[in-house]
CSV table of C-alpha atoms in Angstrom, one decimal:
chain,number,residue,atom,x,y,z
A,25,MET,CA,17.4,-1.8,0.3
A,26,ASN,CA,18.0,1.8,1.5
A,27,SER,CA,16.8,3.4,4.8
A,28,VAL,CA,13.7,4.9,3.2
A,29,GLN,CA,12.6,1.4,2.0
A,30,ILE,CA,13.3,-0.1,5.5
A,31,ARG,CA,11.2,2.7,7.2
A,32,SER,CA,8.4,2.1,4.7
A,33,ALA,CA,8.5,-1.6,5.4
A,34,GLU,CA,8.4,-1.0,9.2
A,35,THR,CA,5.4,1.4,8.7
A,36,ALA,CA,3.5,-1.1,6.6
A,37,LEU,CA,4.2,-3.8,9.2
A,38,SER,CA,3.1,-1.6,12.1
A,39,VAL,CA,-0.1,-0.3,10.4
A,40,GLY,CA,-1.1,-3.8,9.2
A,41,THR,CA,-0.4,-5.3,12.7
A,42,TRP,CA,-2.5,-2.7,14.4
A,43,LEU,CA,-5.3,-3.0,11.9
A,44,ILE,CA,-5.5,-6.8,12.5
A,45,VAL,CA,-5.2,-6.3,16.3
A,46,GLY,CA,-8.0,-3.7,16.3
A,47,GLY,CA,-10.3,-5.8,14.1
A,48,ALA,CA,-9.7,-8.9,16.2
A,49,MET,CA,-10.4,-6.9,19.4
A,50,LEU,CA,-13.6,-5.5,18.1
A,51,PHE,CA,-14.7,-9.0,16.8
A,52,SER,CA,-13.8,-10.6,20.2
A,53,ILE,CA,-15.7,-8.0,22.2
A,54,LEU,CA,-18.8,-8.4,20.0
A,55,THR,CA,-18.6,-12.2,20.2
A,56,VAL,CA,-17.7,-12.7,23.8
A,57,THR,CA,-19.9,-10.1,25.4
A,58,PRO,CA,-23.2,-11.9,24.7
A,59,LEU,CA,-21.7,-15.1,26.1
A,60,MET,CA,-20.6,-13.4,29.3
A,61,GLU,CA,-24.0,-11.8,29.7
A,62,ARG,CA,-25.7,-15.2,29.6
A,63,HIS,CA,-23.2,-16.6,32.2
A,64,SER,CA,-23.2,-13.6,34.6
A,65,PRO,CA,-25.3,-13.5,37.8
A,66,LYS,CA,-28.6,-11.7,37.5
A,67,GLY,CA,-28.1,-8.0,37.9
A,68,TRP,CA,-24.4,-8.1,37.0
A,69,GLU,CA,-24.9,-8.4,33.2
A,70,TRP,CA,-23.3,-5.0,32.8
A,71,THR,CA,-20.0,-6.5,33.7
A,72,ALA,CA,-20.0,-8.7,30.6
A,73,PRO,CA,-17.6,-6.5,28.4
A,74,ILE,CA,-15.0,-6.4,31.2
A,75,LEU,CA,-13.4,-9.8,30.5
A,76,PRO,CA,-12.9,-9.4,26.7
A,77,LEU,CA,-11.6,-5.8,27.4
A,78,VAL,CA,-9.0,-7.2,29.9
A,79,VAL,CA,-7.8,-9.9,27.5
A,80,ASP,CA,-7.6,-7.5,24.6
A,81,ALA,CA,-5.7,-5.0,26.7
A,82,ALA,CA,-3.1,-7.7,27.4
A,83,VAL,CA,-2.9,-8.3,23.6
A,84,VAL,CA,-2.3,-4.6,23.0
A,85,ILE,CA,0.5,-4.6,25.7
A,86,VAL,CA,2.2,-7.6,24.2
A,87,VAL,CA,2.1,-6.3,20.6
A,88,ARG,CA,3.3,-2.8,21.6
A,89,LEU,CA,6.1,-3.9,23.9
A,90,ASP,CA,7.2,-6.6,21.5
A,91,SER,CA,7.5,-4.1,18.7
A,92,VAL,CA,9.6,-1.7,20.9
A,93,LEU,CA,11.9,-4.5,22.0
A,94,ALA,CA,12.3,-5.8,18.5
A,95,ALA,CA,13.2,-2.2,17.3
A,96,LEU,CA,15.8,-1.9,20.0
A,97,GLY,CA,17.2,-5.4,19.3
A,98,GLY,CA,16.3,-6.6,22.9
A,99,ASP,CA,14.8,-9.8,24.1
A,100,GLY,CA,12.2,-10.0,27.0
A,101,GLY,CA,12.9,-13.6,27.8
A,102,ARG,CA,10.3,-16.3,28.4
A,103,TRP,CA,7.6,-14.3,30.1
A,104,PRO,CA,6.6,-12.3,27.0
A,105,ILE,CA,6.3,-15.5,25.1
A,106,ALA,CA,4.1,-17.0,27.8
A,107,LEU,CA,1.9,-13.9,27.9
A,108,ARG,CA,1.5,-13.9,24.1
A,109,TRP,CA,0.4,-17.5,23.9
A,110,MET,CA,-1.7,-17.2,27.0
A,111,THR,CA,-3.6,-14.2,25.7
A,112,GLY,CA,-4.0,-15.8,22.3
A,113,ALA,CA,-5.3,-19.1,23.8
A,114,MET,CA,-7.7,-17.1,26.0
A,115,THR,CA,-9.0,-15.1,23.1
A,116,LEU,CA,-9.4,-18.2,21.0
A,117,ALA,CA,-11.3,-20.1,23.8
A,118,LEU,CA,-13.6,-17.1,24.5
A,119,ASN,CA,-14.4,-16.6,20.8
A,120,VAL,CA,-15.3,-20.3,20.0
A,121,ALA,CA,-16.9,-21.1,23.4
A,122,ASP,CA,-20.4,-20.1,22.4
A,123,SER,CA,-20.4,-22.1,19.1
A,124,ALA,CA,-18.6,-25.0,20.8
A,125,LEU,CA,-21.3,-25.2,23.5
A,126,LYS,CA,-24.0,-25.2,20.7
A,127,LYS,CA,-21.9,-27.9,18.9
A,128,GLU,CA,-21.7,-25.8,15.7
A,129,LEU,CA,-18.5,-26.8,14.0
A,130,VAL,CA,-18.9,-24.1,11.3
A,131,GLY,CA,-19.4,-21.4,14.0
A,132,VAL,CA,-16.3,-22.7,15.8
A,133,ALA,CA,-14.3,-22.5,12.6
A,134,VAL,CA,-15.6,-19.0,11.8
A,135,HIS,CA,-15.0,-17.6,15.2
A,136,ALA,CA,-11.5,-19.1,15.4
A,137,VAL,CA,-10.3,-17.2,12.4
A,138,ALA,CA,-9.7,-13.8,14.1
A,139,PRO,CA,-7.9,-15.2,17.2
A,140,LEU,CA,-5.7,-17.5,15.2
A,141,LEU,CA,-4.9,-14.6,12.8
A,142,LEU,CA,-4.1,-12.5,15.8
A,143,ILE,CA,-1.7,-15.1,17.3
A,144,VAL,CA,0.1,-15.7,14.0
A,145,THR,CA,0.3,-12.0,13.3
A,146,ALA,CA,1.9,-11.3,16.7
A,147,GLU,CA,4.5,-14.0,16.2
A,148,THR,CA,5.2,-13.1,12.6
A,149,GLY,CA,5.3,-9.4,13.3
A,150,LEU,CA,7.9,-10.0,16.0
A,151,ALA,CA,10.0,-12.1,13.7
A,152,TYR,CA,9.7,-9.5,10.9
A,153,ARG,CA,10.7,-6.6,13.2
A,154,ARG,CA,13.7,-8.5,14.5
A,155,ALA,CA,14.7,-9.3,10.9
A,156,ILE,CA,14.2,-5.6,9.8
A,157,THR,CA,16.2,-4.4,12.9
A,158,ALA,CA,19.1,-6.8,12.0
A,159,ALA,CA,18.9,-5.7,8.3
A,160,HIS,CA,18.9,-2.1,9.4
A,161,THR,CA,21.9,-2.5,11.7
A,162,ALA,CA,23.8,-4.3,8.9
A,163,ARG,CA,22.9,-1.6,6.5
A,164,GLU,CA,24.1,1.1,8.9
A,165,ALA,CA,27.4,-0.8,9.3
A,166,GLN,CA,27.8,-1.2,5.6
A,167,LEU,CA,27.0,2.5,5.0
A,168,LYS,CA,29.6,3.5,7.6
A,169,ALA,CA,32.3,1.3,6.0
A,170,GLU,CA,31.4,2.7,2.6
A,171,ARG,CA,31.6,6.3,3.9
A,172,THR,CA,35.0,5.6,5.5
A,173,GLU,CA,36.2,4.1,2.2
A,174,ARG,CA,34.9,7.1,0.2
A,175,GLU,CA,36.6,9.5,2.6
A,176,ARG,CA,39.9,7.6,2.3
A,177,ALA,CA,39.6,7.6,-1.5
A,178,ALA,CA,38.8,11.3,-1.6
A,179,ASP,CA,41.9,12.0,0.5
A,180,GLU,CA,44.0,10.0,-1.9
A,181,ARG,CA,42.5,11.8,-4.9
A,182,ARG,CA,43.1,15.2,-3.3
A,183,GLU,CA,46.7,14.4,-2.7
A,184,ALA,CA,47.1,13.1,-6.3
A,185,ASP,CA,45.5,16.3,-7.6
A,186,GLU,CA,47.8,18.5,-5.6
A,187,ARG,CA,50.8,16.5,-6.8
A,188,ARG,CA,49.6,16.7,-10.4
A,189,ARG,CA,48.9,20.5,-10.2
A,190,ARG,CA,52.4,21.1,-8.7
A,191,GLU,CA,54.0,19.1,-11.6
A,192,GLU,CA,51.9,21.0,-14.1
A,193,ARG,CA,53.0,24.3,-12.7
A,194,GLU,CA,56.6,23.3,-12.9
A,195,HIS,CA,56.2,22.0,-16.4
A,196,ALA,CA,54.4,25.2,-17.4
A,197,ALA,CA,57.2,27.4,-16.0
A,198,GLN,CA,59.7,25.3,-17.9
A,199,LEU,CA,57.7,25.8,-21.2
A,200,VAL,CA,57.5,29.6,-20.5
A,201,ARG,CA,61.3,29.7,-20.2
A,202,GLU,CA,61.8,27.8,-23.4
A,203,GLN,CA,59.2,29.9,-25.2
A,204,ARG,CA,61.0,33.1,-24.2
A,205,GLU,CA,64.3,31.8,-25.5
A,206,HIS,CA,62.8,31.2,-29.0
A,207,GLU,CA,60.5,34.3,-29.3
A,208,ALA,CA,63.1,36.5,-30.9
A,209,LEU,CA,63.6,34.0,-33.8
A,210,ILE,CA,60.0,33.0,-34.6
A,211,ALA,CA,57.9,36.1,-33.5
A,212,ARG,CA,57.1,37.3,-37.0
A,213,GLU,CA,56.2,33.9,-38.5
A,214,GLN,CA,54.3,33.0,-35.4
A,215,THR,CA,52.2,36.2,-35.6
A,216,ALA,CA,51.3,35.6,-39.2
A,217,ARG,CA,50.3,32.0,-38.6
A,218,GLU,CA,48.2,32.9,-35.5
A,219,GLU,CA,46.4,35.6,-37.5
A,220,ALA,CA,45.5,33.2,-40.3
A,221,ALA,CA,44.4,30.6,-37.8
A,222,ARG,CA,42.2,33.1,-36.0
A,223,ARG,CA,40.6,34.2,-39.2
A,224,GLU,CA,39.9,30.6,-40.3
A,225,GLU,CA,38.6,29.8,-36.9
A,226,ARG,CA,36.2,32.8,-37.0
A,227,GLU,CA,34.9,31.7,-40.4
A,228,ARG,CA,34.3,28.2,-39.2
A,229,ALA,CA,32.6,29.4,-36.0
A,230,GLU,CA,30.3,31.7,-38.0
A,231,ALA,CA,29.4,29.0,-40.4
A,232,LYS,CA,28.8,26.6,-37.6
A,233,GLU,CA,26.6,29.1,-35.7
A,234,ARG,CA,24.5,29.8,-38.8
A,235,ALA,CA,24.0,26.1,-39.3
A,236,GLU,CA,23.0,25.5,-35.7
A,237,ARG,CA,20.7,28.5,-35.7
A,238,GLU,CA,18.9,27.2,-38.9
A,239,ALA,CA,18.7,23.7,-37.4
A,240,ARG,CA,17.3,25.0,-34.1
A,241,GLU,CA,14.7,27.1,-35.9
A,242,ARG,CA,13.7,24.1,-38.0
A,243,ARG,CA,13.4,21.9,-34.9
A,244,GLU,CA,11.4,24.5,-33.1
A,245,ARG,CA,8.9,24.7,-36.0
A,246,GLU,CA,8.6,20.9,-36.1
A,247,ARG,CA,8.1,20.7,-32.3
A,248,GLU,CA,5.3,23.4,-32.4
A,249,GLN,CA,3.6,21.5,-35.2
A,250,GLN,CA,3.8,18.2,-33.3
A,251,GLN,CA,2.6,19.8,-30.1
A,252,ALA,CA,-0.4,21.2,-31.9
A,253,GLU,CA,-1.2,17.9,-33.4
A,254,ARG,CA,-0.8,16.1,-30.1
A,255,GLU,CA,-3.1,18.5,-28.3
A,256,ARG,CA,-5.7,18.1,-31.0
A,257,LEU,CA,-5.5,14.3,-30.6
A,258,GLU,CA,-5.6,14.5,-26.8
A,259,ARG,CA,-8.8,16.7,-27.0
A,260,GLU,CA,-10.5,14.3,-29.3
A,261,ALA,CA,-9.5,11.3,-27.1
A,262,ALA,CA,-10.7,13.1,-23.9
A,263,GLN,CA,-14.1,13.8,-25.6
A,264,ARG,CA,-14.4,10.2,-26.6
A,265,ARG,CA,-13.5,8.9,-23.1
A,266,GLU,CA,-16.0,11.3,-21.5
A,267,LEU,CA,-18.8,10.2,-23.8
A,268,GLU,CA,-18.0,6.5,-23.2
A,269,ALA,CA,-17.9,7.1,-19.4
A,270,ARG,CA,-21.3,8.8,-19.5
A,271,GLU,CA,-22.7,5.9,-21.4
A,272,ARG,CA,-21.2,3.3,-19.1
A,273,GLU,CA,-22.5,5.2,-16.0
A,274,ALA,CA,-26.0,5.3,-17.5
A,275,ARG,CA,-25.9,1.5,-18.2
A,276,GLU,CA,-24.6,0.7,-14.8
A,277,ARG,CA,-27.2,2.9,-13.1
A,278,ARG,CA,-30.0,1.1,-15.1
A,279,GLU,CA,-28.6,-2.3,-14.2
A,280,ARG,CA,-28.4,-1.4,-10.4
A,281,GLU,CA,-32.0,-0.1,-10.5
A,282,ARG,CA,-33.3,-3.3,-12.2
A,283,GLU,CA,-31.3,-5.5,-9.7
A,284,GLN,CA,-32.7,-3.6,-6.7
A,285,GLN,CA,-36.2,-3.9,-8.0
A,286,ARG,CA,-35.8,-7.6,-8.6
A,287,ALA,CA,-34.3,-8.2,-5.2
A,288,GLU,CA,-37.1,-6.2,-3.5
A,289,ARG,CA,-39.8,-8.2,-5.5
A,290,GLU,CA,-38.2,-11.5,-4.4
A,291,ARG,CA,-37.9,-10.4,-0.8
A,292,GLN,CA,-41.5,-9.4,-0.7
A,293,ALA,CA,-42.5,-12.8,-2.3
A,294,LEU,CA,-40.6,-14.6,0.5
A,295,LEU,CA,-42.2,-12.6,3.2
A,296,SER,CA,-45.7,-12.7,1.8
A,297,ALA,CA,-45.7,-16.5,1.4
A,298,GLY,CA,-47.0,-16.9,5.0
A,299,PRO,CA,-46.0,-19.6,7.6
A,300,ALA,CA,-44.5,-22.7,6.0
A,301,GLU,CA,-46.5,-25.9,6.2
A,302,LYS,CA,-43.3,-27.9,6.3
A,303,ARG,CA,-39.6,-27.1,6.7
A,304,GLN,CA,-38.2,-25.4,3.7
A,305,GLU,CA,-35.0,-26.6,1.9
A,306,GLU,CA,-32.0,-25.0,3.5
A,307,PRO,CA,-31.1,-22.7,0.6
A,308,LEU,CA,-34.7,-21.4,0.5
A,309,ALA,CA,-34.8,-21.2,4.3
A,310,ARG,CA,-31.6,-19.2,4.3
A,311,ALA,CA,-33.1,-16.8,1.8
A,312,THR,CA,-36.3,-16.5,3.8
A,313,VAL,CA,-34.3,-15.7,7.0
A,314,ARG,CA,-32.2,-13.2,5.1
A,315,ALA,CA,-35.4,-11.4,3.9
A,316,ALA,CA,-36.9,-11.5,7.4
A,317,PHE,CA,-33.7,-10.1,9.0
A,318,ASP,CA,-33.6,-7.3,6.4
A,319,ALA,CA,-37.3,-6.6,7.1
A,320,GLY,CA,-36.7,-6.4,10.8
A,321,LEU,CA,-38.9,-9.4,11.7
A,322,SER,CA,-38.4,-11.2,15.0
A,323,ILE,CA,-36.7,-14.6,15.2
A,324,ARG,CA,-40.0,-16.4,15.9
A,325,GLN,CA,-41.7,-14.8,12.9
A,326,ALA,CA,-38.7,-15.9,10.7
A,327,ALA,CA,-38.9,-19.4,12.1
A,328,GLU,CA,-42.6,-19.6,11.2
A,329,LEU,CA,-41.9,-18.4,7.7
A,330,CYS,CA,-39.2,-21.0,6.9
A,331,GLY,CA,-40.4,-23.9,9.2
A,332,TRP,CA,-37.0,-24.3,10.9
A,333,SER,CA,-36.2,-24.1,14.6
A,334,THR,CA,-35.7,-20.8,16.4
A,335,GLY,CA,-32.2,-21.9,17.4
A,336,TRP,CA,-31.2,-22.4,13.7
A,337,VAL,CA,-32.8,-19.1,12.8
A,338,THR,CA,-31.0,-17.4,15.8
A,339,ALA,CA,-27.7,-18.6,14.5
A,340,ARG,CA,-28.5,-17.2,11.0
A,341,TYR,CA,-29.5,-13.9,12.6
A,342,GLN,CA,-26.2,-13.9,14.5
A,343,GLU,CA,-24.3,-14.5,11.2
A,344,HIS,CA,-26.1,-11.6,9.5
A,345,ARG,CA,-25.3,-9.4,12.5
A,346,ASP,CA,-21.6,-10.4,12.5
A,347,THR,CA,-21.3,-9.9,8.8
A,348,PRO,CA,-21.7,-6.2,7.9
A,349,THR,CA,-23.6,-5.9,4.6
A,350,THR,CA,-25.2,-3.0,2.8
A,351,ALA,CA,-28.6,-3.9,1.2
A,352,ALA,CA,-27.8,-7.6,0.8
A,353,ALA,CA,-29.7,-9.0,-2.2
A,354,VAL,CA,-32.2,-11.9,-1.7
A,355,PRO,CA,-31.2,-15.0,-3.7
A,356,ASP,CA,-33.2,-15.9,-6.7
A,357,LEU,CA,-36.4,-17.7,-5.8
A,358,GLU,CA,-36.1,-20.4,-8.5
A,359,GLY,CA,-32.5,-21.1,-7.5
A,360,ALA,CA,-33.4,-21.3,-3.8
A,361,SER,CA,-36.4,-23.6,-4.4
A,362,ALA,CA,-34.2,-25.9,-6.5
């Protein structure tokens, strides 16, 4: 793994950690603030968001300073560990307190997800950063050793090249001396042979150049033909894809319109049924509460429609508020009744 990959891994870890921390903080504030409002003295309800903000600020400090220490290869000792676990335990306790007081095990499990994920992310992120720092340090040491080895090898090659060039110069000088000694005897024959060789070489070069030029022109013509054919096929394929995309979009639009109309009819059917004479089955009751929540009805009106208690309906309303949805569909009436 090179330095670019290491930096990319550190960036992905940092961005993912802060996304989880931000989501957990927002979820904690939205969950704990109503609980603090109910347990604050009258007239002091406005102080309800202070406690979750203080706890979440401690979480931000822990995550940020742990990332800095891990990047520097330092160790803060036992106090950062104690602060991490204390803030995690406080966040977990505050998030599940409301559901625990109501003895809703499902609510406790749901509200424990974000704090537990935050605790494990903080510990895992710290371990990952330490491992990345150690790997980066080892990589730098390896690169330094390789750079030193390359420099040493380059010096050796440079010395060998200089020695070889010196030997070549000496050998060339010796050949020149020998050549001068024999020039008087073989000058005429050598000139004739060289002229014949040059003439033959020129003929071979001209023949080779002609053959290469003809082959190049032939390849150019074939390439132009292939390019034209490829462009024609690409245009036809693009036209087919565009037509298919338009047909697919039209089908999907019709399907969405039919689904929205069906959901609206079912929602109106649930709301127009009037107060329930007896408590509905839970799937049908959940569908009725979902429809009432989307229509903006009060908790009491929703309780009258489904026949369940206002506490149960309140919990369902809270689930819908905690779960961001866009135009949630009402379940099928026949399936809910079954």
